[in-house]
PDB file of C-alpha atoms and ligand atoms in Angstrom:
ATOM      1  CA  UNK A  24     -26.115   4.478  15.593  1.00  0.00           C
ATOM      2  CA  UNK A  25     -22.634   2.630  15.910  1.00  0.00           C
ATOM      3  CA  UNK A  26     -21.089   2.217  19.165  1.00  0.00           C
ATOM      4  CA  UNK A  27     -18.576   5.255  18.670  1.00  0.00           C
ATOM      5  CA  UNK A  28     -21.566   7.489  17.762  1.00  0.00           C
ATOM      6  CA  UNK A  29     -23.115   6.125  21.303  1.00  0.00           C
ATOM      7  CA  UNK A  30     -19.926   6.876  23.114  1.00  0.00           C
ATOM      8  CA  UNK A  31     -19.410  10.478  21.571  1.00  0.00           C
ATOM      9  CA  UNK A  32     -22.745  11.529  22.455  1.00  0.00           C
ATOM     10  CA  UNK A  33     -22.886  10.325  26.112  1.00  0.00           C
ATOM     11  CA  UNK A  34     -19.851  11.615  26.506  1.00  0.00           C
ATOM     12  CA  UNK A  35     -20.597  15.469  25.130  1.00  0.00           C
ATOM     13  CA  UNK A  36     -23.797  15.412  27.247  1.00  0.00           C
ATOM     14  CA  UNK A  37     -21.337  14.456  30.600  1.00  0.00           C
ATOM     15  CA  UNK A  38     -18.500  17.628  29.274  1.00  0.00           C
ATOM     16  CA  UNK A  39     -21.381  20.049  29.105  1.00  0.00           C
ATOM     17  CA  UNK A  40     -21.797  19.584  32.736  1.00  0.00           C
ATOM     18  CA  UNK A  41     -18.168  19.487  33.583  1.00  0.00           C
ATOM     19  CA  UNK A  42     -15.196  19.455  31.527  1.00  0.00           C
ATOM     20  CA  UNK A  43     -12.291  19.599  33.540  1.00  0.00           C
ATOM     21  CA  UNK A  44      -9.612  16.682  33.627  1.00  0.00           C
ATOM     22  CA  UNK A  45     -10.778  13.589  35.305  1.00  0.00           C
ATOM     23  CA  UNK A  46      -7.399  11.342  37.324  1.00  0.00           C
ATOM     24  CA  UNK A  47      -9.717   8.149  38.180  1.00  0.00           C
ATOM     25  CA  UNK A  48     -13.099   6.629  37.393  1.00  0.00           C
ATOM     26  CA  UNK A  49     -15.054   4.214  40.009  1.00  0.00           C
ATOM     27  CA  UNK A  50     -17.359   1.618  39.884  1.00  0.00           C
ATOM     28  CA  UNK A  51     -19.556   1.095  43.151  1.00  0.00           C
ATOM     29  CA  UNK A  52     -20.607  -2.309  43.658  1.00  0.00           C
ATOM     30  CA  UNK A  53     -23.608  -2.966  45.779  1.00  0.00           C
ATOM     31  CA  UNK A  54     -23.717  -1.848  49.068  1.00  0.00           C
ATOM     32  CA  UNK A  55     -20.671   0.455  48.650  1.00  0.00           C
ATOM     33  CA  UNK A  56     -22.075   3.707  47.092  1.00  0.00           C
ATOM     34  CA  UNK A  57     -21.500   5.563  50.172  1.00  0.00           C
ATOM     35  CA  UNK A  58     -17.715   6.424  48.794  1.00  0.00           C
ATOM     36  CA  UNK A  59     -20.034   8.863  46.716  1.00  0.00           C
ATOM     37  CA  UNK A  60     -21.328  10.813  49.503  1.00  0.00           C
ATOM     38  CA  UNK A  61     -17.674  11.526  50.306  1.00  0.00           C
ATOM     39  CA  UNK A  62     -17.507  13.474  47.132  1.00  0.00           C
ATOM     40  CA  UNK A  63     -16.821  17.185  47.100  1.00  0.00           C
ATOM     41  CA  UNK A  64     -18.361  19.920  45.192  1.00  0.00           C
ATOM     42  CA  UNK A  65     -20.182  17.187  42.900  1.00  0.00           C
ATOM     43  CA  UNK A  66     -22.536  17.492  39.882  1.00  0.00           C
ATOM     44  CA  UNK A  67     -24.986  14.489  40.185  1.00  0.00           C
ATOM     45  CA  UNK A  68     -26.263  13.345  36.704  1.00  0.00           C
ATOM     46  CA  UNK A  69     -28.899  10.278  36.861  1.00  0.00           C
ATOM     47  CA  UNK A  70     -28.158   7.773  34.166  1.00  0.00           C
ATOM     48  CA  UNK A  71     -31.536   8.060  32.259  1.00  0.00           C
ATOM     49  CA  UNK A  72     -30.777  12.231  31.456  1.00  0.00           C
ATOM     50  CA  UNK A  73     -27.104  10.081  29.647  1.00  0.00           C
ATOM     51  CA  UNK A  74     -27.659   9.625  26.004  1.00  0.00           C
ATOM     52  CA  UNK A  75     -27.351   5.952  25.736  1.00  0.00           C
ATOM     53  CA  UNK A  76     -27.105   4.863  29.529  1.00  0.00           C
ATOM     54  CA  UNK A  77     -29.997   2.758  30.560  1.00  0.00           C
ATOM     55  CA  UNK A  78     -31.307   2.563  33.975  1.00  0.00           C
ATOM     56  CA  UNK A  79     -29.871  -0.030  36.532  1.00  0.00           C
ATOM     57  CA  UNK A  80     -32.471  -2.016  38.190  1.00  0.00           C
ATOM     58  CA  UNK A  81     -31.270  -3.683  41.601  1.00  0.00           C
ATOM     59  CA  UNK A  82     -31.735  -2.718  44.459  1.00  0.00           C
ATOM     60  CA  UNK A  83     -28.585  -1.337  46.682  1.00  0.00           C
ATOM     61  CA  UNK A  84     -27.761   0.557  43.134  1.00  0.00           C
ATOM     62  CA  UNK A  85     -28.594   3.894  42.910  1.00  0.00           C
ATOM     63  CA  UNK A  86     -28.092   4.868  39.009  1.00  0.00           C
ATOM     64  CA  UNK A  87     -26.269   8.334  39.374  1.00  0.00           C
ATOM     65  CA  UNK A  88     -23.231   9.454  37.896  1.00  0.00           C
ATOM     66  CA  UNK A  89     -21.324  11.773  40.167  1.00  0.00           C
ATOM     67  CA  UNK A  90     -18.607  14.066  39.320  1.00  0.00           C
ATOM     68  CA  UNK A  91     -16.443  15.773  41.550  1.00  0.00           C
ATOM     69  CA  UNK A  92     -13.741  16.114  43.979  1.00  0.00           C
ATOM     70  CA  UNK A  93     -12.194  13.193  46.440  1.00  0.00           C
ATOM     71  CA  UNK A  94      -8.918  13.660  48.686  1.00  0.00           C
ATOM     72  CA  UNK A  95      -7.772  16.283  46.195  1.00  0.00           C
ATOM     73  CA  UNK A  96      -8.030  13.826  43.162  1.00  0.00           C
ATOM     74  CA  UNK A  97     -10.874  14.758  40.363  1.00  0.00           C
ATOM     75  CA  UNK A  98     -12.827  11.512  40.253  1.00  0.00           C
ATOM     76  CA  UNK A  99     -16.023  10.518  38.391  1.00  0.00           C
ATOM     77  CA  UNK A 100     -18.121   7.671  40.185  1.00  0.00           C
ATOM     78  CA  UNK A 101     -20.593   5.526  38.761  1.00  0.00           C
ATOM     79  CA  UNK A 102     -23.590   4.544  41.712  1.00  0.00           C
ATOM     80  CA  UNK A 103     -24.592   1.785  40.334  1.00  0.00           C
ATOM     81  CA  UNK A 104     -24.057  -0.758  37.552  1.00  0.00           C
ATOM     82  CA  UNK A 105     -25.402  -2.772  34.505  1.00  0.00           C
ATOM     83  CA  UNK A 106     -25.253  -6.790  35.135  1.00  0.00           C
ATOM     84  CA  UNK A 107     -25.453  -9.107  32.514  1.00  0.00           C
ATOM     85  CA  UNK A 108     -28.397 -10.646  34.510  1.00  0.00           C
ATOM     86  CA  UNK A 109     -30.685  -8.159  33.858  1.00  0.00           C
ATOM     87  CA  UNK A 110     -30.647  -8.653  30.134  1.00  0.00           C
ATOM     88  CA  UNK A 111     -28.439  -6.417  28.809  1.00  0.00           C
ATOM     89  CA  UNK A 112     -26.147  -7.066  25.927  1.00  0.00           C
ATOM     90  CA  UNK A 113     -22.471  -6.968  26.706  1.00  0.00           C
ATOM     91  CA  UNK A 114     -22.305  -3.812  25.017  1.00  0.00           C
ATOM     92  CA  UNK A 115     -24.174  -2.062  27.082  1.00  0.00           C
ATOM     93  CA  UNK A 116     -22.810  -3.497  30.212  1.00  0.00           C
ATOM     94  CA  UNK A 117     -19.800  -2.277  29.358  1.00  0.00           C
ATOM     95  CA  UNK A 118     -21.057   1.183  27.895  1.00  0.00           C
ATOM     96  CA  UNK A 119     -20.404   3.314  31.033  1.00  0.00           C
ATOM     97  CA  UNK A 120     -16.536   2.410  30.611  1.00  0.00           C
ATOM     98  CA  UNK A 121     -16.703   3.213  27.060  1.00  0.00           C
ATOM     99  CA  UNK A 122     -17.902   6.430  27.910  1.00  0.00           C
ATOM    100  CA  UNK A 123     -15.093   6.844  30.973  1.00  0.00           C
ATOM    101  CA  UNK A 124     -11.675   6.257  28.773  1.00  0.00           C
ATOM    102  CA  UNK A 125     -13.713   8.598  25.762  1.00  0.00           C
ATOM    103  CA  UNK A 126     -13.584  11.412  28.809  1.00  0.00           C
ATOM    104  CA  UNK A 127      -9.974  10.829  29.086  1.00  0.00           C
ATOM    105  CA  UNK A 128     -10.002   8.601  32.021  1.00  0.00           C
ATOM    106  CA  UNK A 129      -6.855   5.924  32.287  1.00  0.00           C
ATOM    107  CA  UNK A 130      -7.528   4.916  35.754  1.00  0.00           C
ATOM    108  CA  UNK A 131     -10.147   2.475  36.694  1.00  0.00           C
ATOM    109  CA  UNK A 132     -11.829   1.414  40.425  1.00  0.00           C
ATOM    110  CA  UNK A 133     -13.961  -1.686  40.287  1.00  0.00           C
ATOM    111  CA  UNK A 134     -15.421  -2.336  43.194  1.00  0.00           C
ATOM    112  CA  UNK A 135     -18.433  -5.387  43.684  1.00  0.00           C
ATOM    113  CA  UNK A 136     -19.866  -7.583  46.746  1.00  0.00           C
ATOM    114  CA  UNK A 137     -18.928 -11.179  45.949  1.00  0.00           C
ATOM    115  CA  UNK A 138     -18.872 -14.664  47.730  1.00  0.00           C
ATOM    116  CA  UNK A 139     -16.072 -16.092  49.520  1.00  0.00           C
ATOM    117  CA  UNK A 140     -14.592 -19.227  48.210  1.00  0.00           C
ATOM    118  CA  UNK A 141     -11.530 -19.089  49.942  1.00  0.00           C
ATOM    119  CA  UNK A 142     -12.305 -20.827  53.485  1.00  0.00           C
ATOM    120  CA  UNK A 143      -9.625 -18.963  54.954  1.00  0.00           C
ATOM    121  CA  UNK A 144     -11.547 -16.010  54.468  1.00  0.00           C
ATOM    122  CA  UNK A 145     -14.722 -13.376  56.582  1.00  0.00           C
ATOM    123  CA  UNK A 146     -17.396 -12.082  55.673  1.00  0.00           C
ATOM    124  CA  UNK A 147     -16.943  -8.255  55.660  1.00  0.00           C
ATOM    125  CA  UNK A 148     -13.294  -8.990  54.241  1.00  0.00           C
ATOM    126  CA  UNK A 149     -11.986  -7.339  51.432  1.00  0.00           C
ATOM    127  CA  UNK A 150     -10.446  -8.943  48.887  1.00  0.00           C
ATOM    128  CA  UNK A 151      -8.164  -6.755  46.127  1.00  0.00           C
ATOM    129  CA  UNK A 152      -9.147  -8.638  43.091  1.00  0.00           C
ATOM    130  CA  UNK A 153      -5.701  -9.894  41.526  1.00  0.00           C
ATOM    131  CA  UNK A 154      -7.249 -12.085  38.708  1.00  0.00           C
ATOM    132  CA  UNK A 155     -10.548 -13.445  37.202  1.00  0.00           C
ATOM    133  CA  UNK A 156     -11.815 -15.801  35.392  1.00  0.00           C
ATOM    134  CA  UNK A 157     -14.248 -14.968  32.911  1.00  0.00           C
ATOM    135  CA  UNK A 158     -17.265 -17.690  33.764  1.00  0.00           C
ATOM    136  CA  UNK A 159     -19.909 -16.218  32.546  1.00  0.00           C
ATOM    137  CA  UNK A 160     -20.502 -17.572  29.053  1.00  0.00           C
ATOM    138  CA  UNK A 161     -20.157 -14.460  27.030  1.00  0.00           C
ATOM    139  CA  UNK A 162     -17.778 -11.778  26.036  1.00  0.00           C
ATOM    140  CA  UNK A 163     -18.382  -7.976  25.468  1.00  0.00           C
ATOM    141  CA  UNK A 164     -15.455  -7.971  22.951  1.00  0.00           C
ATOM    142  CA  UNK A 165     -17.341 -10.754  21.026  1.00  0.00           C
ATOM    143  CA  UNK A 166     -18.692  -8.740  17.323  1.00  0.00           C
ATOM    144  CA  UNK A 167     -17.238  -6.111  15.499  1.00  0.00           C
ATOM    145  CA  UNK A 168     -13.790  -4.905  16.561  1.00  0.00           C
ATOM    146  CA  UNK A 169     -13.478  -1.291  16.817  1.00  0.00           C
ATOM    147  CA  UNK A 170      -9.773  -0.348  16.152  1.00  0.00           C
ATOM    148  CA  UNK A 171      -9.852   3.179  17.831  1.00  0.00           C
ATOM    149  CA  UNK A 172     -10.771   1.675  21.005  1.00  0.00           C
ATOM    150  CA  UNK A 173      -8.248  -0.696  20.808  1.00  0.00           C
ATOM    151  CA  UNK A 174      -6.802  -4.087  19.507  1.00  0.00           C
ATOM    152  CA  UNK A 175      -8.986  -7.377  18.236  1.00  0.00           C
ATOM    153  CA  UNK A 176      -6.911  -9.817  20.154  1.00  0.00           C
ATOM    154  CA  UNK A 177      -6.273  -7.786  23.539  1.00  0.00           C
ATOM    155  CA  UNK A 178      -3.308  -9.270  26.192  1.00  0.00           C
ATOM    156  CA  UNK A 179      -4.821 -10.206  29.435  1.00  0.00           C
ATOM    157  CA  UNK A 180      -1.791 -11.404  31.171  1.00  0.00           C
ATOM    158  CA  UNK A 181      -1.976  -8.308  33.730  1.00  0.00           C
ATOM    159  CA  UNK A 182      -5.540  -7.095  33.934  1.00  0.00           C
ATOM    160  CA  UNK A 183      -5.527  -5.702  37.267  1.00  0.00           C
ATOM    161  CA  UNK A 184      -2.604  -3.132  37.339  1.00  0.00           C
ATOM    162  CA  UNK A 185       0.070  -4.652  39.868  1.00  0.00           C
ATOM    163  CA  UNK A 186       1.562  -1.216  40.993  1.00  0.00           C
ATOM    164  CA  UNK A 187      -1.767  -0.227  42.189  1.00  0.00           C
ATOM    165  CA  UNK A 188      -2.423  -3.386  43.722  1.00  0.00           C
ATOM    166  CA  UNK A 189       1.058  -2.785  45.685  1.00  0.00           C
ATOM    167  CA  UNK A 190      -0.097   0.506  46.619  1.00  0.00           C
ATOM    168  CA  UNK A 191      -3.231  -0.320  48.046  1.00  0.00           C
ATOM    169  CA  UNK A 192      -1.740  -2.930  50.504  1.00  0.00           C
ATOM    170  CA  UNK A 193       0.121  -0.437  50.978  1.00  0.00           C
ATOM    171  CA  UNK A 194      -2.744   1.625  52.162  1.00  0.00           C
ATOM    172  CA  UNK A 195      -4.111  -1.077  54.156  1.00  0.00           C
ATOM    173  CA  UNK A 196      -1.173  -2.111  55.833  1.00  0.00           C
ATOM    174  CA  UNK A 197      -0.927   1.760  57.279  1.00  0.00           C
ATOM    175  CA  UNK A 198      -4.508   1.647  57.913  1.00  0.00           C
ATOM    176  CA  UNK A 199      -4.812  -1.414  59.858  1.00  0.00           C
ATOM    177  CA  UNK A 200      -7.282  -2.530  57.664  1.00  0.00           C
ATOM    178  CA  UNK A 201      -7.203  -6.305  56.887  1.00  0.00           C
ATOM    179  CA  UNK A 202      -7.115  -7.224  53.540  1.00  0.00           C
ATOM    180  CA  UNK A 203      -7.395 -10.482  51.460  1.00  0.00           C
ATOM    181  CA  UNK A 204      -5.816 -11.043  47.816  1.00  0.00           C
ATOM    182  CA  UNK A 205      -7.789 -13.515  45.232  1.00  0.00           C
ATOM    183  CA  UNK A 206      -8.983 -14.703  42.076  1.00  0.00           C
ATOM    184  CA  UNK A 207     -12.528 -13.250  41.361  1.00  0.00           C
ATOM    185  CA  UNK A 208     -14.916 -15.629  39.085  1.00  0.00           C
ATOM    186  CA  UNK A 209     -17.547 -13.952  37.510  1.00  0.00           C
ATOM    187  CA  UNK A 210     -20.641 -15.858  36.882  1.00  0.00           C
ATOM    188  CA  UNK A 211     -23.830 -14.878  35.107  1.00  0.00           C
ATOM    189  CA  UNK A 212     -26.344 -15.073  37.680  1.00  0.00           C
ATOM    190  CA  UNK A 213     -28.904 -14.416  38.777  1.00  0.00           C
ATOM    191  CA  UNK A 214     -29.021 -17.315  41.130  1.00  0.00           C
ATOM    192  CA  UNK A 215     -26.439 -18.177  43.511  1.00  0.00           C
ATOM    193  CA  UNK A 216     -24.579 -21.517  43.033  1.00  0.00           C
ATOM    194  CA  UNK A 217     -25.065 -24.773  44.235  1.00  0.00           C
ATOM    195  CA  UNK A 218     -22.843 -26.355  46.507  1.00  0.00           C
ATOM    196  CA  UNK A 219     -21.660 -28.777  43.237  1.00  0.00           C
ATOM    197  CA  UNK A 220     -20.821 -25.464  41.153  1.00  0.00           C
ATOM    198  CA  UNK A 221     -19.356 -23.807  43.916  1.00  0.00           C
ATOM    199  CA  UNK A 222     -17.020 -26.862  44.493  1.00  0.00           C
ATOM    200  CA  UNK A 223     -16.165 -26.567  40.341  1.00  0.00           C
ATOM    201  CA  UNK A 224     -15.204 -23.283  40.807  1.00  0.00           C
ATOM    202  CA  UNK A 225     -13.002 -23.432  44.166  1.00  0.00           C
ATOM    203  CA  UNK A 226     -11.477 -26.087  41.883  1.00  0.00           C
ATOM    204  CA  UNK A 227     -10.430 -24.180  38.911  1.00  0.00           C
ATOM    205  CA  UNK A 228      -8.679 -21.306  40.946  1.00  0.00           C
ATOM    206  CA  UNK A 229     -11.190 -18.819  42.180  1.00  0.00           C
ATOM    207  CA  UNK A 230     -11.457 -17.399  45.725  1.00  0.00           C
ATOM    208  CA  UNK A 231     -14.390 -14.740  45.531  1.00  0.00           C
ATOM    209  CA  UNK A 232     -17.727 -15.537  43.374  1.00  0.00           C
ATOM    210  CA  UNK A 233     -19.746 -12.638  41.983  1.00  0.00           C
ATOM    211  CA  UNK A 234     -22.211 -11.875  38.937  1.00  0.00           C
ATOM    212  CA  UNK A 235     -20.124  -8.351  37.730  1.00  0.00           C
ATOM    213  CA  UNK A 236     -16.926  -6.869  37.060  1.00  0.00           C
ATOM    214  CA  UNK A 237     -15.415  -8.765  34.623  1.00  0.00           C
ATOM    215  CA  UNK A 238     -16.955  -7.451  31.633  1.00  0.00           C
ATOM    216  CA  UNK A 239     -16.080  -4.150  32.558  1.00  0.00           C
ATOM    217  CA  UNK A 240     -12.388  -4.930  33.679  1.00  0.00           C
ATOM    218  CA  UNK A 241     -12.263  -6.706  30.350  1.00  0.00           C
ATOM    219  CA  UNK A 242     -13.216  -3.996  28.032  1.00  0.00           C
ATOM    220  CA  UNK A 243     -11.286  -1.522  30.455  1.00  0.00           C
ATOM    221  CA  UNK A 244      -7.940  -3.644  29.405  1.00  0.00           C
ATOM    222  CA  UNK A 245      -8.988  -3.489  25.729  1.00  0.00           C
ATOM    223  CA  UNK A 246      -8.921   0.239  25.803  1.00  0.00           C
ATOM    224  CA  UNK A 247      -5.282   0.163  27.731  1.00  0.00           C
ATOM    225  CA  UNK A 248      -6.741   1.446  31.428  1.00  0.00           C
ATOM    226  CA  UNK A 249      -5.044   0.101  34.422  1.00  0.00           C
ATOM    227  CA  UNK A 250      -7.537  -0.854  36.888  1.00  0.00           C
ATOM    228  CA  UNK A 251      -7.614  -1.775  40.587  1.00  0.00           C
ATOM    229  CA  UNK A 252     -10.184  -4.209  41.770  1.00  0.00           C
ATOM    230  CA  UNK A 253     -12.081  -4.867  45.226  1.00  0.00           C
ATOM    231  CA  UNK A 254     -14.438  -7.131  46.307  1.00  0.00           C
ATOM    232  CA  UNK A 255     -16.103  -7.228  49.730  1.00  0.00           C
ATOM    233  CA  UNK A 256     -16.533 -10.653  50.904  1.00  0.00           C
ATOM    234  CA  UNK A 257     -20.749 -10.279  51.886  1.00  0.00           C
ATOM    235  CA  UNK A 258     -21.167 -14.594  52.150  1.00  0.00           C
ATOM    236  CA  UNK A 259     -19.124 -17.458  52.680  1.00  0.00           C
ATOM    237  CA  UNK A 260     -19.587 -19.492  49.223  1.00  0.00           C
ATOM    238  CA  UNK A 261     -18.396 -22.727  50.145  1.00  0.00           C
ATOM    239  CA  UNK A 262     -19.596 -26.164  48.344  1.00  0.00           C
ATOM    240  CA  UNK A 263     -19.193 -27.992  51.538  1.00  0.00           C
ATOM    241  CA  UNK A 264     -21.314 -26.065  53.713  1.00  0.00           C
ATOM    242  CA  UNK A 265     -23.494 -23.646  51.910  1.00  0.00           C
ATOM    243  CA  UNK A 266     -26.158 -21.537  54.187  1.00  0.00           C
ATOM    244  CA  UNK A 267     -29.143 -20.575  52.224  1.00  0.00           C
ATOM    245  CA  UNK A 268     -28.359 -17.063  51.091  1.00  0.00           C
ATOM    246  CA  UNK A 269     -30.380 -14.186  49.520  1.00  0.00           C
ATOM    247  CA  UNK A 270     -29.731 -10.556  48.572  1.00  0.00           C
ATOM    248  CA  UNK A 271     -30.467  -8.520  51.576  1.00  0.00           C
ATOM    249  CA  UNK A 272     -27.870 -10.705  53.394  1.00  0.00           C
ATOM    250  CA  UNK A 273     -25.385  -9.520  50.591  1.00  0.00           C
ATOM    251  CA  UNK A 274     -26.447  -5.857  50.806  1.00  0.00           C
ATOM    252  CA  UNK A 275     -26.321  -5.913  54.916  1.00  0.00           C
ATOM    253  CA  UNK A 276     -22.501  -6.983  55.297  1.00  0.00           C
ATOM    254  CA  UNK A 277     -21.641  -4.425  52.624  1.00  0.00           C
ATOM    255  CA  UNK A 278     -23.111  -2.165  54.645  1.00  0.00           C
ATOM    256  CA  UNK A 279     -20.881  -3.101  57.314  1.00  0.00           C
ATOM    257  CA  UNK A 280     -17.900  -3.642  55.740  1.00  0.00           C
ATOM    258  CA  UNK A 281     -18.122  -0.323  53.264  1.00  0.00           C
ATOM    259  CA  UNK A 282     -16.892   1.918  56.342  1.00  0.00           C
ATOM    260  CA  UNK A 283     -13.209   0.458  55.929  1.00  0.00           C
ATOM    261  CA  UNK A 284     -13.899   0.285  52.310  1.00  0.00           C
ATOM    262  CA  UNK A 285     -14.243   4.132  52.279  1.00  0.00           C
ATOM    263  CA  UNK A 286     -11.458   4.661  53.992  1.00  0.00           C
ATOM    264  CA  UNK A 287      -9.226   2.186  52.391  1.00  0.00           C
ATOM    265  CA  UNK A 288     -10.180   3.830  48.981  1.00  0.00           C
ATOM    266  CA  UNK A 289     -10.053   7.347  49.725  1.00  0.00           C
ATOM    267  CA  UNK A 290      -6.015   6.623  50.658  1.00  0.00           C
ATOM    268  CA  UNK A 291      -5.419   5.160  47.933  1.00  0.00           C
ATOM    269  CA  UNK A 292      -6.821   7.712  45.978  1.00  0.00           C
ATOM    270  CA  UNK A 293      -4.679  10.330  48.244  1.00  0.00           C
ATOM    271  CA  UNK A 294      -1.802   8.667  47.268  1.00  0.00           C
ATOM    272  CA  UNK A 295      -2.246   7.751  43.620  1.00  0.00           C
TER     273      UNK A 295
HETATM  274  N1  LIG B 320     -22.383 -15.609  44.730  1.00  0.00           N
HETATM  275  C1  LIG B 320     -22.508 -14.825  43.657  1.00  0.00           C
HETATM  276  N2  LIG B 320     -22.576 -13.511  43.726  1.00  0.00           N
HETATM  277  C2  LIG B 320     -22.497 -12.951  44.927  1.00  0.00           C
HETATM  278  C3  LIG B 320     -22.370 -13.701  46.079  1.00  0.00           C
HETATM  279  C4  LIG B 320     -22.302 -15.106  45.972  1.00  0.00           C
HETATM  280  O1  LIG B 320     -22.185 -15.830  46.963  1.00  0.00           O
HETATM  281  N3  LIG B 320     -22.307 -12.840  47.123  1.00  0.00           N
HETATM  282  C5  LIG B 320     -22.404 -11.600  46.614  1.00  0.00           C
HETATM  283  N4  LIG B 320     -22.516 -11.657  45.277  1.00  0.00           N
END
């Protein structure tokens, strides 16, 4: 089966369950899938009933796709992601937006737990992504082009939409939530970095370290979506001082930090 094939068929299994205009897809990053509780008169569909969705495997990810209603706006959320790390291709990484912009949706949310880089930033920050750097050694554009979805040679000279990145300091201003701005790198994992690579990538321009996201904003900007993207700060990634780290540190300070993440993105959805 061809990729289009894949897409059409995931995506008439989703509009048999609900077909009704969607305004704004999100990604939940780890530790942040409680914006999908917050969902209102949802359908629930776990990504192994999805033609063509496999099944996520970290922990902190739940695998569900959730339909429904949020601050008046129609949104479909996806709990749960496909990394690179695990050994998928970068097609399938990237399926779940495939699927989104084949359901109509323009509007992207990326949201991810990264590293901070920036020594002038917390942990339990959030950063609104306003750049990356693709570091991760591979491309889910690489291979056959496929017109319909969009152009061989896409522009990435604004890849996170800079209205919505207006509006949502916006948001945070009136919220009193404090916010950082940055470049996110996007590595492949699944180990952290050493202090030497973290010092390389301070160097070229990043503030925020993570193992996600950019494949997805990436094929998201191939098929003409405007996306906003959010990190939450869960470590300090800094070459000069780096603490031993592992996951369950990452997944506890999104925990903390995904209160004013809920709130910051449910405004923003409000006013969209
Ligand atoms: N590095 C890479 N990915 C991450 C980190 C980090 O420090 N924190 C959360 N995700």
């Amino acid at each position: 089966m061809d990729l289009i094939e894949k897409i059409n068929k995931a995506k008439e299994y989703i509009v048999e369950i609900d077909n009704s205009p969607i305004n704004v897809g999100i990604i939940l990053g780890t530790g942040l899938g409680t914006l999908a509780d917050e969902i209102e008169n949802k359908r629930i569909i776990k990504y192994e009933e999805i033609p063509g969705f496999p099944v996520s495997t970290v922990v902190g990810h739940a695998g569900e796709l959730i339909i429904g209603e949020l601050m008046g706006k129609k949104v479909l959320a996806l709990n749960g992601r496909f990394h690179y790390y695990e050994g998928y291709d970068m097609e399938t990484v990237t399926f779940p937006i495939r699927v989104m912009k084949a359901l109509g949706i323009e509007n992207m949310i990326v949201s991810n737990a990264a590293g901070g880089m920036n020594p002038s930033f917390e942990p339990g920050d959030l950063m609104i992504i306003e750049d990356h750097i693709n570091f991760i050694g591979n491309n889910p554009l690489i291979g056959k082009n496929y017109d319909e979805l969009g152009p061989r040679f896409p522009d990435m000279s604004n890849p996170y939409y800079k209205e919505y990145i207006k509006l949502v300091k916006e948001c945070a201003m009136d919220l009193n939530i404090k916010i950082q701005q940055g470049v996110y790198v996007a590595i492949s994992g699944p180990n952290y970095e050493t202090s030497a690579e973290l010092r390389m990538l301070r160097l070229i321009g990043g503030d925020a370290v993570g193992m996600s996201t950019v494949p997805e904003v990436i094929v998201a900007n191939h098929m003409g979506m405007k996306v906003l993207g959010v990190s939450c700060i869960t470590d300090m990634a800094l070459g000069d001082s780096l603490e031993p780290l592992d996951h369950s540190k990452v997944v506890e300070t999104a925990n903390k930090a995904k209160g004013k993440f809920v709130t910051l993105i449910k405004e923003y959805i409000k006013r969209m």
